[in-house]
PDB file of C-alpha atoms in Angstrom:
ATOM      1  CA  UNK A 295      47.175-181.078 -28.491  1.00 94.00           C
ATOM      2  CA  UNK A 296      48.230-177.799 -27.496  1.00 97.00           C
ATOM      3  CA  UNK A 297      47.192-176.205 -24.269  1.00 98.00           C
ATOM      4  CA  UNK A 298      47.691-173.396 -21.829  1.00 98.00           C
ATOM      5  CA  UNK A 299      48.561-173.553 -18.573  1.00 98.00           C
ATOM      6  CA  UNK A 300      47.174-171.103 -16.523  1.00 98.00           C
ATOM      7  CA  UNK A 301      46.619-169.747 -12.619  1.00 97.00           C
ATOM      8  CA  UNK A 302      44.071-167.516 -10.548  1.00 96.00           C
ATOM      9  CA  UNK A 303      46.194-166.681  -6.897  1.00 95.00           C
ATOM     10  CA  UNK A 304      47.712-170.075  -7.686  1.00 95.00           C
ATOM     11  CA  UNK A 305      44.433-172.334  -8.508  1.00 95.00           C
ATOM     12  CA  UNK A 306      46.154-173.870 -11.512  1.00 96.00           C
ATOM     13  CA  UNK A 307      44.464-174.914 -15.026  1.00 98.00           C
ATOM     14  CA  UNK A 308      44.723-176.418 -18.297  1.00 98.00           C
ATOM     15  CA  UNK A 309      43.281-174.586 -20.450  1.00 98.00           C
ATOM     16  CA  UNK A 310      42.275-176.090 -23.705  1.00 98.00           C
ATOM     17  CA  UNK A 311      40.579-175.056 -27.043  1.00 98.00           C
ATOM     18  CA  UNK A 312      37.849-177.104 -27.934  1.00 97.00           C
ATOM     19  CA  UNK A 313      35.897-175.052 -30.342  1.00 97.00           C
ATOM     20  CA  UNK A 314      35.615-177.769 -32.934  1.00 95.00           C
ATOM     21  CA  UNK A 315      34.275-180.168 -30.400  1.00 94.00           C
ATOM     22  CA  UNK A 316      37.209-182.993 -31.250  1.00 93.00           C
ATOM     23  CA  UNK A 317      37.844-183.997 -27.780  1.00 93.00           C
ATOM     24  CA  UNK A 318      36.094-186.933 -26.147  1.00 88.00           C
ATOM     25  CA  UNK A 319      36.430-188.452 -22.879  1.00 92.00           C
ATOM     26  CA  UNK A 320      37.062-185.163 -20.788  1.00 95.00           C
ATOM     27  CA  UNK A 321      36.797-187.455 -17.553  1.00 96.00           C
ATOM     28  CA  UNK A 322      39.978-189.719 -18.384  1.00 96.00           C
ATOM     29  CA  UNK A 323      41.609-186.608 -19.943  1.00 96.00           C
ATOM     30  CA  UNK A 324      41.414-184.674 -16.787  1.00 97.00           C
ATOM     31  CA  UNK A 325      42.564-187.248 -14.755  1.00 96.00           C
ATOM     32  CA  UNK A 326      45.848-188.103 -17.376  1.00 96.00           C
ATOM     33  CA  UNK A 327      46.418-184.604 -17.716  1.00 97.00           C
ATOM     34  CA  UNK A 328      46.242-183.105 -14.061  1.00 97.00           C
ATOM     35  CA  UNK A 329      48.259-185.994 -12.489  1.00 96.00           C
ATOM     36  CA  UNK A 330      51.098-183.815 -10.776  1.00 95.00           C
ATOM     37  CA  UNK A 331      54.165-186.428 -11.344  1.00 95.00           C
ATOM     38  CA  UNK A 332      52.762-187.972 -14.538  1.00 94.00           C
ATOM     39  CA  UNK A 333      51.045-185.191 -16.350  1.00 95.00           C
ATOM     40  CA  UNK A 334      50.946-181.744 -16.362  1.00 97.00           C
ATOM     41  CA  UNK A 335      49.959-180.843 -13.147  1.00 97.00           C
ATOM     42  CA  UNK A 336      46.581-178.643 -12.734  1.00 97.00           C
ATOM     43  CA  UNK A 337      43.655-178.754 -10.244  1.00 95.00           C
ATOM     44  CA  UNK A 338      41.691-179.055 -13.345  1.00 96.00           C
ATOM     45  CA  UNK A 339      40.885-178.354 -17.450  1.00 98.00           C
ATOM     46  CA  UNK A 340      39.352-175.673 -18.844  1.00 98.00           C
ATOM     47  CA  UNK A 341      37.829-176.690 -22.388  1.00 98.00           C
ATOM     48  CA  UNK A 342      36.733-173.167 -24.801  1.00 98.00           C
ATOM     49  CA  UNK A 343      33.416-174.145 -26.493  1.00 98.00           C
ATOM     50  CA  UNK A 344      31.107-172.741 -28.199  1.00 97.00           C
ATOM     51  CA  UNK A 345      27.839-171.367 -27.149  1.00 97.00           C
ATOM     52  CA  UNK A 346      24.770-170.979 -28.295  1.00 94.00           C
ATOM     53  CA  UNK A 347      23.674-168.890 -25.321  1.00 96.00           C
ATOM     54  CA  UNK A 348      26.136-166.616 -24.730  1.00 97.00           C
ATOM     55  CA  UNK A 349      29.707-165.341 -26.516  1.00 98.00           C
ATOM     56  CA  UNK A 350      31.320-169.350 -25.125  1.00 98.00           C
ATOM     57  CA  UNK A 351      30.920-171.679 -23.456  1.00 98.00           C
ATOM     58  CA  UNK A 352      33.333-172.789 -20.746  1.00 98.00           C
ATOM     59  CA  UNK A 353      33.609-176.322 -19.402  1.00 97.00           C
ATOM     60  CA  UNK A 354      35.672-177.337 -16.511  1.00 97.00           C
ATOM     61  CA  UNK A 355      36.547-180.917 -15.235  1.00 97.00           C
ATOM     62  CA  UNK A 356      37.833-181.564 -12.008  1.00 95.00           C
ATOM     63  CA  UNK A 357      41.707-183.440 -11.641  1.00 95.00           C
ATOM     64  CA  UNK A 358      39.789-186.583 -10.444  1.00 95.00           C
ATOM     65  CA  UNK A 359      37.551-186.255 -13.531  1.00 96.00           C
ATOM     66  CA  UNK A 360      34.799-185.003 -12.058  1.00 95.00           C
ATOM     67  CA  UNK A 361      32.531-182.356 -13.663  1.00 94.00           C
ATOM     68  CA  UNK A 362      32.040-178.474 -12.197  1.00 93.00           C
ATOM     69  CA  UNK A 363      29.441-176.414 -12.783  1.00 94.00           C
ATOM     70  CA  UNK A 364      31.437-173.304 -12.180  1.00 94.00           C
ATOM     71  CA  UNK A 365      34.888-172.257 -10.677  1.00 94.00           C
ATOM     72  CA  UNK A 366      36.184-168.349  -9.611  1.00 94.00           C
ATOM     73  CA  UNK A 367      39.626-169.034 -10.532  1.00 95.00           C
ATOM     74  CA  UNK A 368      39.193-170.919 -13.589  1.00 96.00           C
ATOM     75  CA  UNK A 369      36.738-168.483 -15.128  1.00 97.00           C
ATOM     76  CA  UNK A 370      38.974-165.119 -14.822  1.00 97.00           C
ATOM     77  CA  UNK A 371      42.028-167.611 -16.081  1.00 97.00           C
ATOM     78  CA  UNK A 372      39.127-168.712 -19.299  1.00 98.00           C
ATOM     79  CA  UNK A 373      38.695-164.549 -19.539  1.00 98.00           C
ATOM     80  CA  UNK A 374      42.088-163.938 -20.117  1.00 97.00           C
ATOM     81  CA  UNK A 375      42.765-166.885 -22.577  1.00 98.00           C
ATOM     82  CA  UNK A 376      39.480-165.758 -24.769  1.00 98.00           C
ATOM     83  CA  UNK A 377      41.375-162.205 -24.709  1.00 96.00           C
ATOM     84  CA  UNK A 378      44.840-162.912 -25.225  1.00 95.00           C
ATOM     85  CA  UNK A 379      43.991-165.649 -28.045  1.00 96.00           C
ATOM     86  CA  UNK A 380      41.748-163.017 -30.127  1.00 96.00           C
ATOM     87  CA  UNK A 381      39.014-165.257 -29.649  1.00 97.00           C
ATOM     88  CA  UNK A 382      36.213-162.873 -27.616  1.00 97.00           C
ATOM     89  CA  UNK A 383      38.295-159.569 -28.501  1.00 94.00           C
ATOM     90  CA  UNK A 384      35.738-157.494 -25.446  1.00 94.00           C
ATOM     91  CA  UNK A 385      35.561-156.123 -22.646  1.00 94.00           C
ATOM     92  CA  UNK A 386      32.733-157.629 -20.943  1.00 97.00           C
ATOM     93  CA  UNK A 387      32.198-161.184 -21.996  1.00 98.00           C
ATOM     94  CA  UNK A 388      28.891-163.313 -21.568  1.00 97.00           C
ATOM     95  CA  UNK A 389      30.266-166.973 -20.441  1.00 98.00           C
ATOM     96  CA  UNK A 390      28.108-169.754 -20.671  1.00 98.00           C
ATOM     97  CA  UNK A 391      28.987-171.931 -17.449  1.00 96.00           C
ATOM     98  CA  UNK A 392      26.820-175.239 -15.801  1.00 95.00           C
ATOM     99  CA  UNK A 393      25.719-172.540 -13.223  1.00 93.00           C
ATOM    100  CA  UNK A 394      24.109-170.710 -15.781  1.00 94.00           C
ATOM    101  CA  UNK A 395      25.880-167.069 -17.910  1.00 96.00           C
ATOM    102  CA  UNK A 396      28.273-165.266 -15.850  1.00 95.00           C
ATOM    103  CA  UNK A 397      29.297-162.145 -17.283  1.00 96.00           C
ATOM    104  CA  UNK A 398      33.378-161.541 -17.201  1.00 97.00           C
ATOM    105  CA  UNK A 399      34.447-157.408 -16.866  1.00 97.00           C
ATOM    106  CA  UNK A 400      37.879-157.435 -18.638  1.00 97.00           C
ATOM    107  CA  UNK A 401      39.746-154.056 -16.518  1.00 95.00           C
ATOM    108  CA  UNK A 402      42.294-153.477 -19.414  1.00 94.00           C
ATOM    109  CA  UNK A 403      44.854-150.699 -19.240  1.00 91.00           C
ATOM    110  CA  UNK A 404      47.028-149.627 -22.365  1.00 90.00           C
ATOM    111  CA  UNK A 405      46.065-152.876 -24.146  1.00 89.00           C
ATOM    112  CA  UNK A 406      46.832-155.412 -21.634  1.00 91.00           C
ATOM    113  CA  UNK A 407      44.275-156.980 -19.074  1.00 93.00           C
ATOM    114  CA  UNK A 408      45.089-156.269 -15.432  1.00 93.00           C
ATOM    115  CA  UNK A 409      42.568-158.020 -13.606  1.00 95.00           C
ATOM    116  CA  UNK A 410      38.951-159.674 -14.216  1.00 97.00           C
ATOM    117  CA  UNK A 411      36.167-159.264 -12.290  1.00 97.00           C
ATOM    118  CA  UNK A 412      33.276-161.794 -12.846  1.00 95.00           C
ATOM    119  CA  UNK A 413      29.388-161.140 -11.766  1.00 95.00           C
ATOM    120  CA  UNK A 414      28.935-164.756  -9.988  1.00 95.00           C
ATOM    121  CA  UNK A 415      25.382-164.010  -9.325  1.00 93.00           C
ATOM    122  CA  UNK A 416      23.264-164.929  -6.653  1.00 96.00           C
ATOM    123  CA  UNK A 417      23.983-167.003  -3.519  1.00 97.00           C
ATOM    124  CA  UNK A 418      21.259-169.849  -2.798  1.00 97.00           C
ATOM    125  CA  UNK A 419      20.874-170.831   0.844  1.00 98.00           C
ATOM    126  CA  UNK A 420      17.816-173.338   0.336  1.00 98.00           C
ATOM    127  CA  UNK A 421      18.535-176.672   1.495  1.00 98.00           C
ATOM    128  CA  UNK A 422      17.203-178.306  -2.080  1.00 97.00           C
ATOM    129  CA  UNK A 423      19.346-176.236  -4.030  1.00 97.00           C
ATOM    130  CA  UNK A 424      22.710-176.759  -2.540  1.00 97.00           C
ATOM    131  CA  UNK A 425      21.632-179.651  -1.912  1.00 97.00           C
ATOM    132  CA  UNK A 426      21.365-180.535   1.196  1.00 98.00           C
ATOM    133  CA  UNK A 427      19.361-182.796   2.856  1.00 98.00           C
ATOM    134  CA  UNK A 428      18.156-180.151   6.130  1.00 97.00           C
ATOM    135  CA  UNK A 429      15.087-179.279   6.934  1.00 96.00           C
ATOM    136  CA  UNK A 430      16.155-176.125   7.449  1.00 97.00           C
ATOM    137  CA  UNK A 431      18.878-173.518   6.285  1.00 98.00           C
ATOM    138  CA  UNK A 432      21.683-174.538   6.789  1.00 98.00           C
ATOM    139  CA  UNK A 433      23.249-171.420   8.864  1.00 98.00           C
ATOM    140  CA  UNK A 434      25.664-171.787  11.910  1.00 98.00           C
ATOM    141  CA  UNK A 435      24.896-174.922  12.362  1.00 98.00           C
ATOM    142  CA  UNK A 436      26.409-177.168  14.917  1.00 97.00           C
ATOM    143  CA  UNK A 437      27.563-180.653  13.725  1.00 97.00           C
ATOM    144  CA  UNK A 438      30.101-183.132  14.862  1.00 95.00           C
ATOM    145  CA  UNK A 439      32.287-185.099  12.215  1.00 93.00           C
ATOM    146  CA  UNK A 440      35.350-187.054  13.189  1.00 85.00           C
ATOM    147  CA  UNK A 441      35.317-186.421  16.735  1.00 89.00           C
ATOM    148  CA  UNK A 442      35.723-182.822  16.209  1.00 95.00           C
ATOM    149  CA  UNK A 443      32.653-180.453  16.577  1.00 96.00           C
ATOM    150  CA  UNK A 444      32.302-177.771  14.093  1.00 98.00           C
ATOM    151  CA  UNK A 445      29.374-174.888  13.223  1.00 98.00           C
ATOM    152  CA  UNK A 446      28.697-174.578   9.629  1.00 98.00           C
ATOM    153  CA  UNK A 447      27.093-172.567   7.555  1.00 98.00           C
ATOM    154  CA  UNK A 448      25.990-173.885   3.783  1.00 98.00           C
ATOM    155  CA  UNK A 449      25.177-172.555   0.467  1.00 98.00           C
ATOM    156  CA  UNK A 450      25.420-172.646  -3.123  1.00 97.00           C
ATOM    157  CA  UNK A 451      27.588-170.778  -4.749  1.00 96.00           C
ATOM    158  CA  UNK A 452      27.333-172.137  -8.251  1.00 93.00           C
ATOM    159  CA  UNK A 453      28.768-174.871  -6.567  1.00 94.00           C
ATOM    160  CA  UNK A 454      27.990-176.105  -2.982  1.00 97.00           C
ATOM    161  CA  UNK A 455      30.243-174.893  -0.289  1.00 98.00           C
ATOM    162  CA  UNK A 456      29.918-175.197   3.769  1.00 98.00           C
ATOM    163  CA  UNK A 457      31.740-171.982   5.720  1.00 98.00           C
ATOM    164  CA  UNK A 458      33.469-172.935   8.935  1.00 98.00           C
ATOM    165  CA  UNK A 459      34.819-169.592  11.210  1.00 98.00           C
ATOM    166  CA  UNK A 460      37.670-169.365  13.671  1.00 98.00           C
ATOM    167  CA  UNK A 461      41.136-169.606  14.174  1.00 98.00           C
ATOM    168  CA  UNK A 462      43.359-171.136  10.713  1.00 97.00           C
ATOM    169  CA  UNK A 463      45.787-172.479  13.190  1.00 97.00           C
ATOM    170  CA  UNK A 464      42.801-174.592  15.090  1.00 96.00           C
ATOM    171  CA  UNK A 465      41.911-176.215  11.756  1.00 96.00           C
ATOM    172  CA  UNK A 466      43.794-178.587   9.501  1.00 96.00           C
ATOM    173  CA  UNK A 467      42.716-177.947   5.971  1.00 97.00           C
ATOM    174  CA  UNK A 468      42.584-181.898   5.156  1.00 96.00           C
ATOM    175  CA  UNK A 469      39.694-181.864   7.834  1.00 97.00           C
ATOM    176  CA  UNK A 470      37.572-180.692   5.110  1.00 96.00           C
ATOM    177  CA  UNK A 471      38.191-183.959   3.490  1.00 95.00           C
ATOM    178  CA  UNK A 472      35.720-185.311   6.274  1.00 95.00           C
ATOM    179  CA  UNK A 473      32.913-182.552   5.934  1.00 97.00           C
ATOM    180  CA  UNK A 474      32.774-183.149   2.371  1.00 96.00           C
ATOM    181  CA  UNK A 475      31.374-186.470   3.369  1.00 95.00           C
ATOM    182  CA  UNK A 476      29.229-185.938   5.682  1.00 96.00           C
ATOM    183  CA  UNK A 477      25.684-187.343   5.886  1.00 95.00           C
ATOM    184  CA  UNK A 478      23.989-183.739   5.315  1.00 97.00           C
ATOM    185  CA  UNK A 479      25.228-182.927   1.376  1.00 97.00           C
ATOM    186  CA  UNK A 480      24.117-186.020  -0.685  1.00 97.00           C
ATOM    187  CA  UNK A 481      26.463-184.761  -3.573  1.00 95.00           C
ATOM    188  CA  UNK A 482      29.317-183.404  -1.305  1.00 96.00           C
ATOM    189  CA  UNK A 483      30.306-179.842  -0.563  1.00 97.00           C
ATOM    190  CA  UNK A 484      33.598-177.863  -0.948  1.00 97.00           C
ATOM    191  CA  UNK A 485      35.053-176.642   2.360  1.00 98.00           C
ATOM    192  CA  UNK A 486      36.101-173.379   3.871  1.00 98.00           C
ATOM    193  CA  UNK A 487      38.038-172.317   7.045  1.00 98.00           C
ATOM    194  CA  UNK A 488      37.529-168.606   7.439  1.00 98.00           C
ATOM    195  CA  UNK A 489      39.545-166.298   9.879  1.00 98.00           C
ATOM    196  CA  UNK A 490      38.238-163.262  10.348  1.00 98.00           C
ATOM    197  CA  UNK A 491      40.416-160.174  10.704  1.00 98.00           C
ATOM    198  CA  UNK A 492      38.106-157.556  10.618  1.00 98.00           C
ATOM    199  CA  UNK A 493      34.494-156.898   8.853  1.00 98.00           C
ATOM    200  CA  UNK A 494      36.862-155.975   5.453  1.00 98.00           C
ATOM    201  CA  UNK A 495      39.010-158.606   5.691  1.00 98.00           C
ATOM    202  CA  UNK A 496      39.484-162.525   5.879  1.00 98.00           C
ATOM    203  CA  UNK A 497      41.719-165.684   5.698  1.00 98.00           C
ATOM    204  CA  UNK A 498      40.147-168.255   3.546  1.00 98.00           C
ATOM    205  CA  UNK A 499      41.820-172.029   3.519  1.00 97.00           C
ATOM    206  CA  UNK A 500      39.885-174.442   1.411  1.00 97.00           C
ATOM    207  CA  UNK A 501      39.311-177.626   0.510  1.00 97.00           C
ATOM    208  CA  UNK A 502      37.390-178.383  -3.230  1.00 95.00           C
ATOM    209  CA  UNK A 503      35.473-181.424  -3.507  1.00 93.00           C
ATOM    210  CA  UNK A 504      37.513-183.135  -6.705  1.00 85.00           C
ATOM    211  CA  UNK A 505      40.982-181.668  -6.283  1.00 89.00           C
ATOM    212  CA  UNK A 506      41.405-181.334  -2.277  1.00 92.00           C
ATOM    213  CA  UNK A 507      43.350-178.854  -0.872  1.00 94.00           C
ATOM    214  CA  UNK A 508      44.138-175.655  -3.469  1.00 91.00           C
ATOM    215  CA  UNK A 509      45.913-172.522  -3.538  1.00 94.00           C
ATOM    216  CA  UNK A 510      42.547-170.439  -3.938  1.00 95.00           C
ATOM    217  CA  UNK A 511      39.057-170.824  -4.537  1.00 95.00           C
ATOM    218  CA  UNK A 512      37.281-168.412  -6.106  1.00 95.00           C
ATOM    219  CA  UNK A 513      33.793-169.847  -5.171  1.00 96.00           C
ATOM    220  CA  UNK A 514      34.601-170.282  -1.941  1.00 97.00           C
ATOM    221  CA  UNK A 515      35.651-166.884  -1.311  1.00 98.00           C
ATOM    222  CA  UNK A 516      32.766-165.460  -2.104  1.00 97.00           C
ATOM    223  CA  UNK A 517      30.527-168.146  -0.065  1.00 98.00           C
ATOM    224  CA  UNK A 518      32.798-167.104   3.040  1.00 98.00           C
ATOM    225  CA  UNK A 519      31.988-163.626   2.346  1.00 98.00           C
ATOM    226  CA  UNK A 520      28.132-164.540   1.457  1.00 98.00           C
ATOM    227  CA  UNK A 521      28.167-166.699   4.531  1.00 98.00           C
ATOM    228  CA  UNK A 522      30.242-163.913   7.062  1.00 98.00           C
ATOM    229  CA  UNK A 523      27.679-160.964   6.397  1.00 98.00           C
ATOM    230  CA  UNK A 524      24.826-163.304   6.835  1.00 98.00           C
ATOM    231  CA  UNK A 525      25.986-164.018  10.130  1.00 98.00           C
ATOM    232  CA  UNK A 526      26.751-160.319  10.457  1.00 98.00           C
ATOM    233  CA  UNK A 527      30.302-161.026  10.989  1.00 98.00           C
ATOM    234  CA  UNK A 528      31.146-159.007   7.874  1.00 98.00           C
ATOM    235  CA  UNK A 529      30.613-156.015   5.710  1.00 98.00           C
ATOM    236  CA  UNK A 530      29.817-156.323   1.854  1.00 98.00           C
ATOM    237  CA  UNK A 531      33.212-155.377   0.346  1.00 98.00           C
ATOM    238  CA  UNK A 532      35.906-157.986   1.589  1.00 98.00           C
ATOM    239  CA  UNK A 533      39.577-158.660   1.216  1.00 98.00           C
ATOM    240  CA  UNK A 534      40.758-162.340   1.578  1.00 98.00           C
ATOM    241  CA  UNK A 535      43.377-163.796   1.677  1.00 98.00           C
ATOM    242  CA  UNK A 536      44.026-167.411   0.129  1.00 97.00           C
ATOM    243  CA  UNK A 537      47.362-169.101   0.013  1.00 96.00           C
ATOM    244  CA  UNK A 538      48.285-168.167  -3.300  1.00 95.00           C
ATOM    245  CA  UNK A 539      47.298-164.300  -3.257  1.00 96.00           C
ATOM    246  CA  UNK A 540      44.519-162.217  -2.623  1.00 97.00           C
ATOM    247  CA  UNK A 541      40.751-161.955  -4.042  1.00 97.00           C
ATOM    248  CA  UNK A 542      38.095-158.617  -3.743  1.00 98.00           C
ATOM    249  CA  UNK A 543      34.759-159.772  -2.891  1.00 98.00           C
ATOM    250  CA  UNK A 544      31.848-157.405  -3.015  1.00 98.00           C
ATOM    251  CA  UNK A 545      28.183-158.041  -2.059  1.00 98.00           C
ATOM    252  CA  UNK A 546      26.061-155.900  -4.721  1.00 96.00           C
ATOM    253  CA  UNK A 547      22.297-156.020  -4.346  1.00 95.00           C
ATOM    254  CA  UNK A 548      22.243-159.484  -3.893  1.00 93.00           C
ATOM    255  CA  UNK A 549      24.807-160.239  -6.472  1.00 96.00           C
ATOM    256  CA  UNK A 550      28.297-161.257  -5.888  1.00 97.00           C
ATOM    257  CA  UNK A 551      31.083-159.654  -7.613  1.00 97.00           C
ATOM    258  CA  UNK A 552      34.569-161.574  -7.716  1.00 97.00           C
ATOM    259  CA  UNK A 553      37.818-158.864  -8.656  1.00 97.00           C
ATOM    260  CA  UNK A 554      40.804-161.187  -8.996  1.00 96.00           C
ATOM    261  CA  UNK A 555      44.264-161.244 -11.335  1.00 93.00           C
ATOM    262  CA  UNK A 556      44.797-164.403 -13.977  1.00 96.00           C
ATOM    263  CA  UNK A 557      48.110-165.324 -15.192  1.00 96.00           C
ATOM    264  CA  UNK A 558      49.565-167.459 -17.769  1.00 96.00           C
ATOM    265  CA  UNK A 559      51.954-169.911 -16.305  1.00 97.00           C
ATOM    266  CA  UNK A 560      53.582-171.565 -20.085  1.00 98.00           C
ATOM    267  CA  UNK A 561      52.218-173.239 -23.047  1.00 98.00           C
ATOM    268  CA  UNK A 562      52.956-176.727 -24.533  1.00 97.00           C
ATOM    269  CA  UNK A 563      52.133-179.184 -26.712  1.00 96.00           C
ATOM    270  CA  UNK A 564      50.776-183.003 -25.543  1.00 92.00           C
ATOM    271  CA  UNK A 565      50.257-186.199 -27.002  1.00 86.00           C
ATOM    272  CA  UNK A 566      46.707-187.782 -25.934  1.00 81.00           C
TER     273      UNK A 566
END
């Protein structure tokens, strides 16, 4: 099998084309192929399929084999491949995702693709539809998990994701590994420790639910951004900062736009 490996600010994937539908078992694959010491290494795989909703259709499955609806990273990294493999040849791509079509804006100079930005809709703050199981929304909300009292503040972002503010230094990022757990999200959440430097910028540390503690998360910036001017914390174009680079986050009449580079790491060939 061949595959690409690829990274968004360092949130790595395997990216894999699956257009004549001959893979099975994407679970187990994930799982073989993610495995840092006894695979390829990747927070998860990207499968190319077809679509007959929009141009493709990308799939993603988590390194623990879990599925995702949608992923920040991984989609600019699945823009890229489509253009640098001839296989969408445009500028503005129509991707079919589990969180519905997100539509990928290719910013290509002299032939070659400097960064993506992706339209990654609307954010959803009703407890149902994250889900969580609240009476209420969800919004600076004060829990206690592990001893440790936190406020939160949860949506869904294609995928769900709970937004805690305050000092990085005051927060361990495997702490998220508890509030994914807690009693409140039925299906888990992703977690996010935001700093905030000013209204136009932020420091973003997250933990995903599937692949733990990552270099970026694409999703999650944009929930911390989504979750910061809610709270009035923040403005509606944002700079943040991740561990493995930096992400452009705009809030556009309700929409949120994502403006981030993708890279090709190598390419390989595997026996499965």
């Amino acid at each position: 099998m061949y595959f690409t490996k690829m990274h968004g600010c360092g949130n790595d994937f395997i990216v894999i084309n699956d257009l004549e539908n001959k893979l099975n078992n994407l679970s187990e694959l994930a799982s073989k192929l993610c495995h840092r010491n006894f695979g390829i290494g990747a927070d998860g795989i990207i499968c190319v399929k077809r679509s007959s909703l929009g141009d493709i259709r990308m799939e993603i499955i988590n390194a623990d084999g879990s599925y995702a609806a949608m992923c920040g990273n991984g989609i600019r990294c699945f823009a890229k491949y489509l253009w640098e493999k001839d296989i969408v040849k445009k500028d503005k791509i129509n991707i079919e995702t589990g969180d519905g079509i997100k539509i990928a804006h290719l910013n290509i100079n002299n032939n070659k693709l400097e960064n993506v930005t992706i339209n990654m809709g609307s954010p959803e703050f009703e407890p149902d539809k994250i889900p969580s199981l609240s009476s209420e929304k969800v919004i600076d909300k004060a829990i206690e998990v592990g001893n440790k009292k936190y406020n939160i503040t949860s949506l869904l972002m294609g995928v769900p994701h709970t937004v805690v503010f305050g000092k990085l230094n005051d927060f361990n990022v495997e702490e998220g590994k508890v509030i994914e757990k807690y009693n409140l999200f039925p299906q888990g959440t992703n977690v996010n420790f935001v700093e905030i430097v000013s209204r136009e910028e932020i420091r973003v540390m997250t933990w995903e639910r599937g692949a733990g503690a990552t270099m970026a998360c694409g999703t999650g910036s944009c929930a911390s951004v989504v979750a910061g001017n809610t709270l009035n914390l923040l403005g509606e174009k944002v700079k943040v900062h991740v561990p493995g680079g930096i992400l452009q986050i705009e809030i556009q009449d309700n929409k949120v736009l994502m403006t981030g580079s993708a890279e090709i790491s190598f390419e390989g060939v595997c026996e499965i």
